[in-house]
PDB file of C-alpha atoms and ligand atoms in Angstrom:
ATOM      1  CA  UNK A   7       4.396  -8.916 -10.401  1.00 86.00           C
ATOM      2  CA  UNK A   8       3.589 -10.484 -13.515  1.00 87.00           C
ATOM      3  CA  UNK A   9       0.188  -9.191 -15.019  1.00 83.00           C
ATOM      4  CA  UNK A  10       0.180 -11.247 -18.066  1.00 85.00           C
ATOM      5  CA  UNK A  11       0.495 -14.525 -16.515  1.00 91.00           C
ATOM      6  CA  UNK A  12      -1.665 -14.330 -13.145  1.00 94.00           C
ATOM      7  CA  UNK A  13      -3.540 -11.798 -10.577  1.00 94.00           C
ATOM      8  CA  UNK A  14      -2.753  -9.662  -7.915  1.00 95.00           C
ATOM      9  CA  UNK A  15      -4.194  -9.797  -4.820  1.00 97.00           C
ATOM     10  CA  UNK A  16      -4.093  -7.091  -2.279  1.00 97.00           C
ATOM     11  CA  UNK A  17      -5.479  -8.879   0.935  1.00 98.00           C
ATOM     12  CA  UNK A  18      -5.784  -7.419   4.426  1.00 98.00           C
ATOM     13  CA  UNK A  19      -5.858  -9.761   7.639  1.00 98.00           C
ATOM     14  CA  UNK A  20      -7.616  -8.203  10.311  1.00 98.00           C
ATOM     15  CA  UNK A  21      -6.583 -11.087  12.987  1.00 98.00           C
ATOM     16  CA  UNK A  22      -8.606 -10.152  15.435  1.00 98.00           C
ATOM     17  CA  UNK A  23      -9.568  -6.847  15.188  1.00 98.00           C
ATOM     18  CA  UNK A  24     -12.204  -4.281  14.291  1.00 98.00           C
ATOM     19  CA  UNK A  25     -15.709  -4.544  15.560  1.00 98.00           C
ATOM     20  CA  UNK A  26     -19.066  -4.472  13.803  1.00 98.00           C
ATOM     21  CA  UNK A  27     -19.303  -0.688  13.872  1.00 98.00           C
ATOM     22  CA  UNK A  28     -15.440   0.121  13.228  1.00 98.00           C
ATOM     23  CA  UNK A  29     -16.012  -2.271  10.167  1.00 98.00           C
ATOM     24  CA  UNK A  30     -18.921   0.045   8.870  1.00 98.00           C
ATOM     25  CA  UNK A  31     -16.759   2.735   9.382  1.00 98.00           C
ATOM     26  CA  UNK A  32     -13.772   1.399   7.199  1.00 98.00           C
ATOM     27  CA  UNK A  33     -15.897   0.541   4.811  1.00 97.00           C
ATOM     28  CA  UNK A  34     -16.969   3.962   4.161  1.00 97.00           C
ATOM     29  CA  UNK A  35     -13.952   5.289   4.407  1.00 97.00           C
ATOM     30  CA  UNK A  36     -12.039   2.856   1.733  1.00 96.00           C
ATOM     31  CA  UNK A  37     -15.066   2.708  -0.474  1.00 93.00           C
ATOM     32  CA  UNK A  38     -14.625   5.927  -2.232  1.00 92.00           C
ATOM     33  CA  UNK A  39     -10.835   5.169  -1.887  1.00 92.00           C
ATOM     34  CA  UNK A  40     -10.829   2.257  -4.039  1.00 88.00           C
ATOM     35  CA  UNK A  41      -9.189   2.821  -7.923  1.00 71.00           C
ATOM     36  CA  UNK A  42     -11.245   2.127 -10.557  1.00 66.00           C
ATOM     37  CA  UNK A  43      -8.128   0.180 -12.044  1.00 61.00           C
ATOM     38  CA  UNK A  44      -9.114  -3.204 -12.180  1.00 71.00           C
ATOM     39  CA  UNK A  45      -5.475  -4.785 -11.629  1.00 79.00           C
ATOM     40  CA  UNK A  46      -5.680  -5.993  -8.874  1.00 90.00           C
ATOM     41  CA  UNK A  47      -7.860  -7.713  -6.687  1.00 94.00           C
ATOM     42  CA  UNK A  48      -8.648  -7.078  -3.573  1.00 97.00           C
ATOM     43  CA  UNK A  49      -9.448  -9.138  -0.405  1.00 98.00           C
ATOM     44  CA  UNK A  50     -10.428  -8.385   2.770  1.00 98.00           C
ATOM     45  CA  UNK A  51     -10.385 -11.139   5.588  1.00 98.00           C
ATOM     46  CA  UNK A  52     -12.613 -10.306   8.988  1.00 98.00           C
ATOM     47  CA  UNK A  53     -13.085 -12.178  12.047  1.00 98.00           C
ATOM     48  CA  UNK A  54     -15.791 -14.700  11.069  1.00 98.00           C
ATOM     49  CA  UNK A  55     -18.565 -13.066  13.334  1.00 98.00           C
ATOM     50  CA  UNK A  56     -18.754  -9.864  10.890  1.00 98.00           C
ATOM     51  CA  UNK A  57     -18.385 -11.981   7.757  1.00 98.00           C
ATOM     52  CA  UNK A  58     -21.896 -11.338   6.728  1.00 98.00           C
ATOM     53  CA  UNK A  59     -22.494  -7.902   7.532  1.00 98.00           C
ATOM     54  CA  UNK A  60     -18.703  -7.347   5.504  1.00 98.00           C
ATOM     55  CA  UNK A  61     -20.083  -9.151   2.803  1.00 98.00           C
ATOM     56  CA  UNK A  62     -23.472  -6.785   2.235  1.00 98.00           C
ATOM     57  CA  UNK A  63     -21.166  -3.757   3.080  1.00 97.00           C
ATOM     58  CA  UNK A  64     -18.591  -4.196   0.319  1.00 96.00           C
ATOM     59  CA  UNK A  65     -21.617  -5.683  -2.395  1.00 94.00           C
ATOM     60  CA  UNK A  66     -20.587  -4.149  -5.045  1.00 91.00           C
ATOM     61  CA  UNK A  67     -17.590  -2.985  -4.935  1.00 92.00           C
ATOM     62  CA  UNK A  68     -13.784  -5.073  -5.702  1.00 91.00           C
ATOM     63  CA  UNK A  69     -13.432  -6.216  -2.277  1.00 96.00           C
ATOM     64  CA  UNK A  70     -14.364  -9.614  -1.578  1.00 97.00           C
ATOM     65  CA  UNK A  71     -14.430 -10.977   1.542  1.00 98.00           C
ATOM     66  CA  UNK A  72     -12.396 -13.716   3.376  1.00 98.00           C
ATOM     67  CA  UNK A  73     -12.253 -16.148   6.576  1.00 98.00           C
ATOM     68  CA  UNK A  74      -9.199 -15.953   8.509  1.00 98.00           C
ATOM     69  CA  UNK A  75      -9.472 -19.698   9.424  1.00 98.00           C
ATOM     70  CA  UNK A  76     -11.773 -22.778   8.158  1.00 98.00           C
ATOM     71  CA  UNK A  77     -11.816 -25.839   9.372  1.00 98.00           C
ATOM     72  CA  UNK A  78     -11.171 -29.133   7.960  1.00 98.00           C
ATOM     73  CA  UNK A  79     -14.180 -31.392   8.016  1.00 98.00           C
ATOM     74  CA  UNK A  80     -17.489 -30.509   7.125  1.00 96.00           C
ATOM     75  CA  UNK A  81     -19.586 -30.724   9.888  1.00 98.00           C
ATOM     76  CA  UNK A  82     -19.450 -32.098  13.381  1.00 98.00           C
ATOM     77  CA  UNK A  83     -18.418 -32.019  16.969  1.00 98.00           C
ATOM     78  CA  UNK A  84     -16.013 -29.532  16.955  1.00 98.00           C
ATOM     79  CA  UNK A  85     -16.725 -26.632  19.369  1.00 98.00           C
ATOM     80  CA  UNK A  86     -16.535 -23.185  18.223  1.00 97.00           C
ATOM     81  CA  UNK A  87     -15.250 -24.090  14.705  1.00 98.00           C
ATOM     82  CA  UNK A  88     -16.761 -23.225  11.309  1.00 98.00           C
ATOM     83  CA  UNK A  89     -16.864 -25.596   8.192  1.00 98.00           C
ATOM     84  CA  UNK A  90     -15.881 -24.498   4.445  1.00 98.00           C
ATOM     85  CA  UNK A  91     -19.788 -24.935   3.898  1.00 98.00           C
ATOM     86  CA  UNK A  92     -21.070 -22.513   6.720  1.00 98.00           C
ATOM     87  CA  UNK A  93     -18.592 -19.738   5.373  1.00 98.00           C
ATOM     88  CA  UNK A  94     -19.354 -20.406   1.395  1.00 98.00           C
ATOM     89  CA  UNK A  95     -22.823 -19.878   2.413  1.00 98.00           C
ATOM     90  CA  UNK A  96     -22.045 -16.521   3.831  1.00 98.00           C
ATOM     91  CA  UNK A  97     -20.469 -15.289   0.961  1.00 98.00           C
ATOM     92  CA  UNK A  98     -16.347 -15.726   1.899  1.00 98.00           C
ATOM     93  CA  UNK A  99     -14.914 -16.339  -1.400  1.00 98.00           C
ATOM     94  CA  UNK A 100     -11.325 -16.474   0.272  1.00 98.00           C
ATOM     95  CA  UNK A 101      -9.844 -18.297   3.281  1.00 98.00           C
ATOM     96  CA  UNK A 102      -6.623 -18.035   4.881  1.00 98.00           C
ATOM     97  CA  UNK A 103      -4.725 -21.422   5.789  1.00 98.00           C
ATOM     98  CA  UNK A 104      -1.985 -22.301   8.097  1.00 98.00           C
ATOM     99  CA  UNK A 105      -0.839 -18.548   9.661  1.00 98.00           C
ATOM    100  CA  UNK A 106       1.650 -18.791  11.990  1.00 98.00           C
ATOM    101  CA  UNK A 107      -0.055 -17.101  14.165  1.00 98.00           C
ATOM    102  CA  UNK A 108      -2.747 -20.597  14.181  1.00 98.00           C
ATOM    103  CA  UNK A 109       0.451 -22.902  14.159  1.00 98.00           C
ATOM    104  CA  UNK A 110       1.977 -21.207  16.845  1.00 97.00           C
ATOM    105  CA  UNK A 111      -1.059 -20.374  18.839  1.00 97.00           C
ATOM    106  CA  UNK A 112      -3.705 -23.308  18.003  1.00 97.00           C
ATOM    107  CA  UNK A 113      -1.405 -26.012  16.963  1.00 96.00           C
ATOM    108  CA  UNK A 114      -1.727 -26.096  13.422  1.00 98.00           C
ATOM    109  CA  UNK A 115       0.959 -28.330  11.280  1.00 98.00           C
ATOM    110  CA  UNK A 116       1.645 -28.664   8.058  1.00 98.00           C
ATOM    111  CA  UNK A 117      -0.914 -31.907   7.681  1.00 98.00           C
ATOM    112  CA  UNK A 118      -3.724 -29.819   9.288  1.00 98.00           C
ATOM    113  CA  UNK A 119      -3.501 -27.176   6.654  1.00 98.00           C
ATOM    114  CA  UNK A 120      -3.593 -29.571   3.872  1.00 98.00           C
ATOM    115  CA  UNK A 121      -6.849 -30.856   5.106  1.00 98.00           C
ATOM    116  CA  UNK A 122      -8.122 -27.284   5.359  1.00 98.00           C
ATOM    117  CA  UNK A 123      -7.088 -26.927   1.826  1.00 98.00           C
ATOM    118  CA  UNK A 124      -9.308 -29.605   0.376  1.00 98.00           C
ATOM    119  CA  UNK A 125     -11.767 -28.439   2.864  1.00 98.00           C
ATOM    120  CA  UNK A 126     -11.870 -25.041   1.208  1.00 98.00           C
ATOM    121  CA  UNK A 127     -11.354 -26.214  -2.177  1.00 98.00           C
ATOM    122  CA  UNK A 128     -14.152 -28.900  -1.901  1.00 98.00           C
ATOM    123  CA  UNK A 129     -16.685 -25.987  -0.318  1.00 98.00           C
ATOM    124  CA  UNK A 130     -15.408 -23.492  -3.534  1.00 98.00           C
ATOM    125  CA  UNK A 131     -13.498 -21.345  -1.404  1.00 98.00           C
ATOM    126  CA  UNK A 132      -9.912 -19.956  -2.492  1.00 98.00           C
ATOM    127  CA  UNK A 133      -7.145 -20.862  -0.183  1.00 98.00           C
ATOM    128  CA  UNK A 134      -4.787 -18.566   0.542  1.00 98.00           C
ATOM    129  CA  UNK A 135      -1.534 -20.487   2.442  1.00 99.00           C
ATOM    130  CA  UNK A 136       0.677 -19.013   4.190  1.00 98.00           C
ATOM    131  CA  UNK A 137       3.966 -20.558   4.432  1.00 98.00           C
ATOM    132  CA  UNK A 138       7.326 -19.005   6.119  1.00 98.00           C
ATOM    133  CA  UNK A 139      10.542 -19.474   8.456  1.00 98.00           C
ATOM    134  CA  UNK A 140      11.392 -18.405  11.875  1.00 97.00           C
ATOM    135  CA  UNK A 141      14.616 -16.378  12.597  1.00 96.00           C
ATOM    136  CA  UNK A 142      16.405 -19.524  13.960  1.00 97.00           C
ATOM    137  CA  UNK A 143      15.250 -21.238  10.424  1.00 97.00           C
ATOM    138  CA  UNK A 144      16.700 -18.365   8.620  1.00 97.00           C
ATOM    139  CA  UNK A 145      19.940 -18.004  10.337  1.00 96.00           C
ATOM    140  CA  UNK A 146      20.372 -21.664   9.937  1.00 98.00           C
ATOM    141  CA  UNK A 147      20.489 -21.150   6.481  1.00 97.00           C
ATOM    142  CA  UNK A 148      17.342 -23.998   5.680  1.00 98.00           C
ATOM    143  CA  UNK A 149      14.487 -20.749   4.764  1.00 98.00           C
ATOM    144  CA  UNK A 150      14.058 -22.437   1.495  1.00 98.00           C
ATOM    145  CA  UNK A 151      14.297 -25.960   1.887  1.00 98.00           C
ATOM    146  CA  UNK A 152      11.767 -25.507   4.923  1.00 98.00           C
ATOM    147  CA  UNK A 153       9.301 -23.068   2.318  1.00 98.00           C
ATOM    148  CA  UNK A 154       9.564 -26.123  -0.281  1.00 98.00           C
ATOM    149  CA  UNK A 155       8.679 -28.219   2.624  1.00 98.00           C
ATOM    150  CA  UNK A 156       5.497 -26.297   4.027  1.00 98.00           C
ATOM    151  CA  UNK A 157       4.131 -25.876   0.019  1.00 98.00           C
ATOM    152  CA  UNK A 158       4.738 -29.759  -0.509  1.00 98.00           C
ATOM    153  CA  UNK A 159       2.998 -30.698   2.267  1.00 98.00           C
ATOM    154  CA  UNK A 160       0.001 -27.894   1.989  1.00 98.00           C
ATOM    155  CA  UNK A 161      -0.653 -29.102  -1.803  1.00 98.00           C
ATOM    156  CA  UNK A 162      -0.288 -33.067  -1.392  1.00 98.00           C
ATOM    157  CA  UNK A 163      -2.789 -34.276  -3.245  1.00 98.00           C
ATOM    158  CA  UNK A 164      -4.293 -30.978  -4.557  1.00 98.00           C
ATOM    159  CA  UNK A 165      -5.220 -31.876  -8.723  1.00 98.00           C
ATOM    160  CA  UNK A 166      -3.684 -29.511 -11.140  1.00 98.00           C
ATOM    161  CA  UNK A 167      -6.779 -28.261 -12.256  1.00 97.00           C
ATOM    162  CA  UNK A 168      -7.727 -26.948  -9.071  1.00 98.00           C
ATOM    163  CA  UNK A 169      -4.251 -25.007  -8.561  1.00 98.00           C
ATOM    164  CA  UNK A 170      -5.749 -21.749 -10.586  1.00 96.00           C
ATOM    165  CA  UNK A 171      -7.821 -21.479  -7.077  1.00 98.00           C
ATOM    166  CA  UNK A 172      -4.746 -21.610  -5.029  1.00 98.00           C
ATOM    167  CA  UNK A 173      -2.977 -18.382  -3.658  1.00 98.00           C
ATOM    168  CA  UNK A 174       0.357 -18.882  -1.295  1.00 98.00           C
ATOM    169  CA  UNK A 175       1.521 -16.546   0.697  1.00 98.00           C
ATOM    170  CA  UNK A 176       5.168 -16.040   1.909  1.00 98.00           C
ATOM    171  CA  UNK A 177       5.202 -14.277   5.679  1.00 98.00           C
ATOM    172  CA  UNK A 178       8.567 -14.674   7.285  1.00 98.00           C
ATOM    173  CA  UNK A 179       7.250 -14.785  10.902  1.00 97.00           C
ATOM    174  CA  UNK A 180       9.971 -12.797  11.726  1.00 96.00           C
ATOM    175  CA  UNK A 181       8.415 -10.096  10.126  1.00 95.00           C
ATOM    176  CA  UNK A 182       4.952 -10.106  11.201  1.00 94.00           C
ATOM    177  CA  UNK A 183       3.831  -7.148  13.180  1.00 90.00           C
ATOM    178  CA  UNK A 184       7.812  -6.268  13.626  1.00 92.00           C
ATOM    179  CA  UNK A 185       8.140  -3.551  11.683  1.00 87.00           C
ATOM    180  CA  UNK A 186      11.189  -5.310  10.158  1.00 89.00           C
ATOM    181  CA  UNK A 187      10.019  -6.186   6.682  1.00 90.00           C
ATOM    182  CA  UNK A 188      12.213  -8.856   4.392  1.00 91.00           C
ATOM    183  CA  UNK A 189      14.351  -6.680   2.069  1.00 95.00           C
ATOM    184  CA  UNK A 190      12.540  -6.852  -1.441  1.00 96.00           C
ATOM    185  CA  UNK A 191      15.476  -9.230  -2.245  1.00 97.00           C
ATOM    186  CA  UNK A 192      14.741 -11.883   0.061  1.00 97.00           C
ATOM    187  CA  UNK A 193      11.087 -11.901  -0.554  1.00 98.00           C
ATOM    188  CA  UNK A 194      11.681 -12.281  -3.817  1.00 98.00           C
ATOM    189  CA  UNK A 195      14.388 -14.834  -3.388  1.00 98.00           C
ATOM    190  CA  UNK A 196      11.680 -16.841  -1.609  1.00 98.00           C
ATOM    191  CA  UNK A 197       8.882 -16.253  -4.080  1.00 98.00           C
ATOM    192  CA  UNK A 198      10.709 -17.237  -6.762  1.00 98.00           C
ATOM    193  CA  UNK A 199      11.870 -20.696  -4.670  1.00 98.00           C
ATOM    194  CA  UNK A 200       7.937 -21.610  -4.357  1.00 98.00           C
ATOM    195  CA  UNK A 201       7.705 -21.063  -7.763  1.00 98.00           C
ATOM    196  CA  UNK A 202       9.928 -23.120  -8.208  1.00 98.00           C
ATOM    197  CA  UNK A 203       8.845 -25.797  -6.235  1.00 98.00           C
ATOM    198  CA  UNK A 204       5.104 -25.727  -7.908  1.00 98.00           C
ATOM    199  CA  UNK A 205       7.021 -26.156 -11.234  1.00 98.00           C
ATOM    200  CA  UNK A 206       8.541 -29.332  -9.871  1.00 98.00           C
ATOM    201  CA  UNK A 207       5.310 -30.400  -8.513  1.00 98.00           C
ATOM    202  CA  UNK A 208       2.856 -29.560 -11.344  1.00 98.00           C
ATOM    203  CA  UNK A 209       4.479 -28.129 -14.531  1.00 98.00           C
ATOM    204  CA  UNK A 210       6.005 -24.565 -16.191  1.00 98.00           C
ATOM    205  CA  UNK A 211       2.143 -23.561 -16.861  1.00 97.00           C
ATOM    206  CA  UNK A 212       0.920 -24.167 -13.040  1.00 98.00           C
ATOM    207  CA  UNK A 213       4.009 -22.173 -11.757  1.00 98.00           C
ATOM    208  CA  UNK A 214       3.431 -19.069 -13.834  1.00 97.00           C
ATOM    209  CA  UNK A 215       0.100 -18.648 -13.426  1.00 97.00           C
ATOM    210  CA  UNK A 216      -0.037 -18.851  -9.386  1.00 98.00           C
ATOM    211  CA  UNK A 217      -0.292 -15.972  -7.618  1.00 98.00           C
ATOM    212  CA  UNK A 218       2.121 -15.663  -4.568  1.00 98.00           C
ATOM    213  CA  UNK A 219       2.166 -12.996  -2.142  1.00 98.00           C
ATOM    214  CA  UNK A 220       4.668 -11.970   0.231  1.00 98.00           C
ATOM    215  CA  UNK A 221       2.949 -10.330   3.944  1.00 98.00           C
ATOM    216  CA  UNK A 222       5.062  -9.356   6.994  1.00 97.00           C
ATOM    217  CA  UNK A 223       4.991  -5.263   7.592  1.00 96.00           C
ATOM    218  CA  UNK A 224       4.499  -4.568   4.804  1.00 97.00           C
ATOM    219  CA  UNK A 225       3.361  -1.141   4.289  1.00 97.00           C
ATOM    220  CA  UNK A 226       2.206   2.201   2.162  1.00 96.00           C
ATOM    221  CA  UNK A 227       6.182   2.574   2.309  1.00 96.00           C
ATOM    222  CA  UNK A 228       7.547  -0.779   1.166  1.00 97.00           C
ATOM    223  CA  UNK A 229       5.029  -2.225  -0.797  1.00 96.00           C
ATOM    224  CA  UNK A 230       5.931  -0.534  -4.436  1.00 95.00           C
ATOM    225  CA  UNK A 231       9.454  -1.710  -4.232  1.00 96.00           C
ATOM    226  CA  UNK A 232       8.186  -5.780  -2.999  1.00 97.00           C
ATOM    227  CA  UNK A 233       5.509  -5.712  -5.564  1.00 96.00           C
ATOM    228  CA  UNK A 234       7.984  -4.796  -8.497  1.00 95.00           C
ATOM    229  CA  UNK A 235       9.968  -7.899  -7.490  1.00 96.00           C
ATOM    230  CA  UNK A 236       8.859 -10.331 -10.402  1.00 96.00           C
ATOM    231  CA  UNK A 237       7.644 -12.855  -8.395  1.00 98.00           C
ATOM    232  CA  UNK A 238       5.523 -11.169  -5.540  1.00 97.00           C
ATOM    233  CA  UNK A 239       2.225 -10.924  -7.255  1.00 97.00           C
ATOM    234  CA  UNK A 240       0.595  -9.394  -4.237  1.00 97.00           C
ATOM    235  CA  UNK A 241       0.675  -8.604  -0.366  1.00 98.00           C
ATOM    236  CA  UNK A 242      -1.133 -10.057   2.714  1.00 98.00           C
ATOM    237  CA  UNK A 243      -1.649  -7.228   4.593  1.00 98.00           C
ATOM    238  CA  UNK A 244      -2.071  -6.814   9.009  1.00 98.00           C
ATOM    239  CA  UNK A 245      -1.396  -3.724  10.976  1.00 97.00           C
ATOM    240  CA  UNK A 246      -1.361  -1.562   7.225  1.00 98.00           C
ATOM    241  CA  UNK A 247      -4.874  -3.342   6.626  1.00 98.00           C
ATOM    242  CA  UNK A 248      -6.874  -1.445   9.759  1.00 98.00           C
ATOM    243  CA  UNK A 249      -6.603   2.212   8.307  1.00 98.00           C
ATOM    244  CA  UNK A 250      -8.754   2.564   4.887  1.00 97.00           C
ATOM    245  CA  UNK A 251      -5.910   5.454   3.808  1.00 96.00           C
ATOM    246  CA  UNK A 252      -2.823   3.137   4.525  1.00 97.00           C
ATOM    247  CA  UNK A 253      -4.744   0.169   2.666  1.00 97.00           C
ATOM    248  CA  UNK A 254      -5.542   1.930   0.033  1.00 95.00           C
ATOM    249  CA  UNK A 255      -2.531   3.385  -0.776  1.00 95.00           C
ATOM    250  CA  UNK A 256      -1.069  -0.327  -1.032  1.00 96.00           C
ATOM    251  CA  UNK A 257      -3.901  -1.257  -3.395  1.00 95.00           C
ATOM    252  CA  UNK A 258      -2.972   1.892  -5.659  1.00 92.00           C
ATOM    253  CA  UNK A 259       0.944   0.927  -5.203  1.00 92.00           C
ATOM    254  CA  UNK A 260      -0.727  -2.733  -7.025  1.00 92.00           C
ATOM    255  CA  UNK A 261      -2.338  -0.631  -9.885  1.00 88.00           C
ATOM    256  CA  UNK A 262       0.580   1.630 -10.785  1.00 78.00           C
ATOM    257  CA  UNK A 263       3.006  -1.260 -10.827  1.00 54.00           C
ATOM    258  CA  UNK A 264       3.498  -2.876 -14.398  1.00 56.00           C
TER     259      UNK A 264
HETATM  260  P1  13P B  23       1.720  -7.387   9.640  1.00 94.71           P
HETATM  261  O1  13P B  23       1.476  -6.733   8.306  1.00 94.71           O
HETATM  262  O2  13P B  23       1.031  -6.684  10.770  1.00 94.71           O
HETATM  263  O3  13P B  23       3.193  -7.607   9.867  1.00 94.71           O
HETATM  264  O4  13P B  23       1.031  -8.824   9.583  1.00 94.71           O
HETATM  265  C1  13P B  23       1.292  -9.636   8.497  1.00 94.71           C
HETATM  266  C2  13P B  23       0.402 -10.811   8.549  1.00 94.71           C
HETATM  267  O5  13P B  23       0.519 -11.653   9.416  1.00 94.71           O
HETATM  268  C3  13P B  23      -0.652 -10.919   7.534  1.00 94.71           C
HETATM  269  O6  13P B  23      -1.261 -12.162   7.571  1.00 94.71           O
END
């Protein structure tokens, strides 16, 4: 992390878990949880159907609330899909783009997530994108020439004014829900790398001030030593994101941190 030149965010993906009442229940239990520290923000994304009732539950406090998905035009005949508009409206201030878990499971690509991120961007809505390699990818020995591919493509287009909004997210998807987190060293390896590539893309000023999170298992455990890594300004949080205690803990790993 990097607190004088851009945020932290501490966000938890849900995927598809926790109903209505097991939300209300978190939310009582992290509420009293939270740090007053202001470091670090904190995001919460919940399956779209409890997106308002999250939003009136955590009024007030530091946890703002996030779609997992949006998607890319504003209205139409798209079955069971929500637009950037319809989730503004509700209150989602956040909205995750391109998981692997969508690419792998819903055919996402690369050109489909930049659409999504001009969707979000147009309706006011953050983006978060998440970007990462397979195993193959990584044993190959192309992890970052592939990462500088997947931010190139998710930003075509996206004005330099409008990349203070913009929060990427490294998850190696062979560390998602494996238990077998990316040393601190190759997180930040990769962190840097996008960096890096915003730099190229934008200028020194862009790169600095974009926050970029790492998420794959990451943990109460791991987190201090990933966060401390210069260029992980955050964490995007699953399985550690459904117990209030374990989530917390994380957040106050984000406060301590300098
Ligand atoms: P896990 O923390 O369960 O590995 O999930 C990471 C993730 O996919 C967050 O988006």
């Amino acid at each position: 992390m990097n607190r004088r030149y851009r945020k932290t965010v501490i966000a938890g993906n849900w995927k598809m878990n926790k109903t209505l009442s097991e939300t209300q229940v978190f939310a009582e239990e992290l509420r009293p949880l939270l740090s007053r520290s202001k470091w670090c923000d904190v995001v919460l994304c919940v399956p779209a159907i409890n997106i308002p009732n999250a939003v009136r539950l955590f009024k007030n406090t530091r946890v703002a609330i996030a779609a997992q998905n949006v998607h890319f035009e504003d209205h139409g005949a798209f079955t069971g899909e929500l637009s950037a508009a319809m989730l503004r409206e509700q209150g989602v201030k956040y909205a995750i783009i391109g998981h692997s878990e969508r690419r792998q499971y819903y055919g996402e690509t690369d050109f489909t997530v930049n659409r999504k991120v001009h969707a979000a961007l147009q309706a006011g809505i953050n983006p978060i994108i998440c970007v990462g390699e397979s195993l193959e990818q990584r044993e190959l020995g192309v992890t970052l020439e592939y990462i500088a591919y997947q931010v190139k493509v998710a930003l075509a287009g996206v004005p330099m004014e409008k990349m203070r909004r913009i929060i990427l997210a490294y998850e190696p998807i062979w560390a998602i829900g494996t238990g077998q987190t990316a040393t601190a060293q190759q997180a930040g390896e990769v962190c840097q790398s996008i960096r890096t590539v915003i730099r190229k893309l934008y200028d020194a000023r862009v790169a600095r001030a974009v926050t970029i999170q790492y998420g794959g298992s990451m943990n109460a455990q791991n987190a201090a030593e990933l966060l401390a890594q210069p260029d992980i300004d955050g964490g995007l949080i699953g399985g550690a994101s459904l117990k209030a205690a374990d989530f917390a803990e994380i957040i106050n790993a984000a406060n301590q941190e300098t």
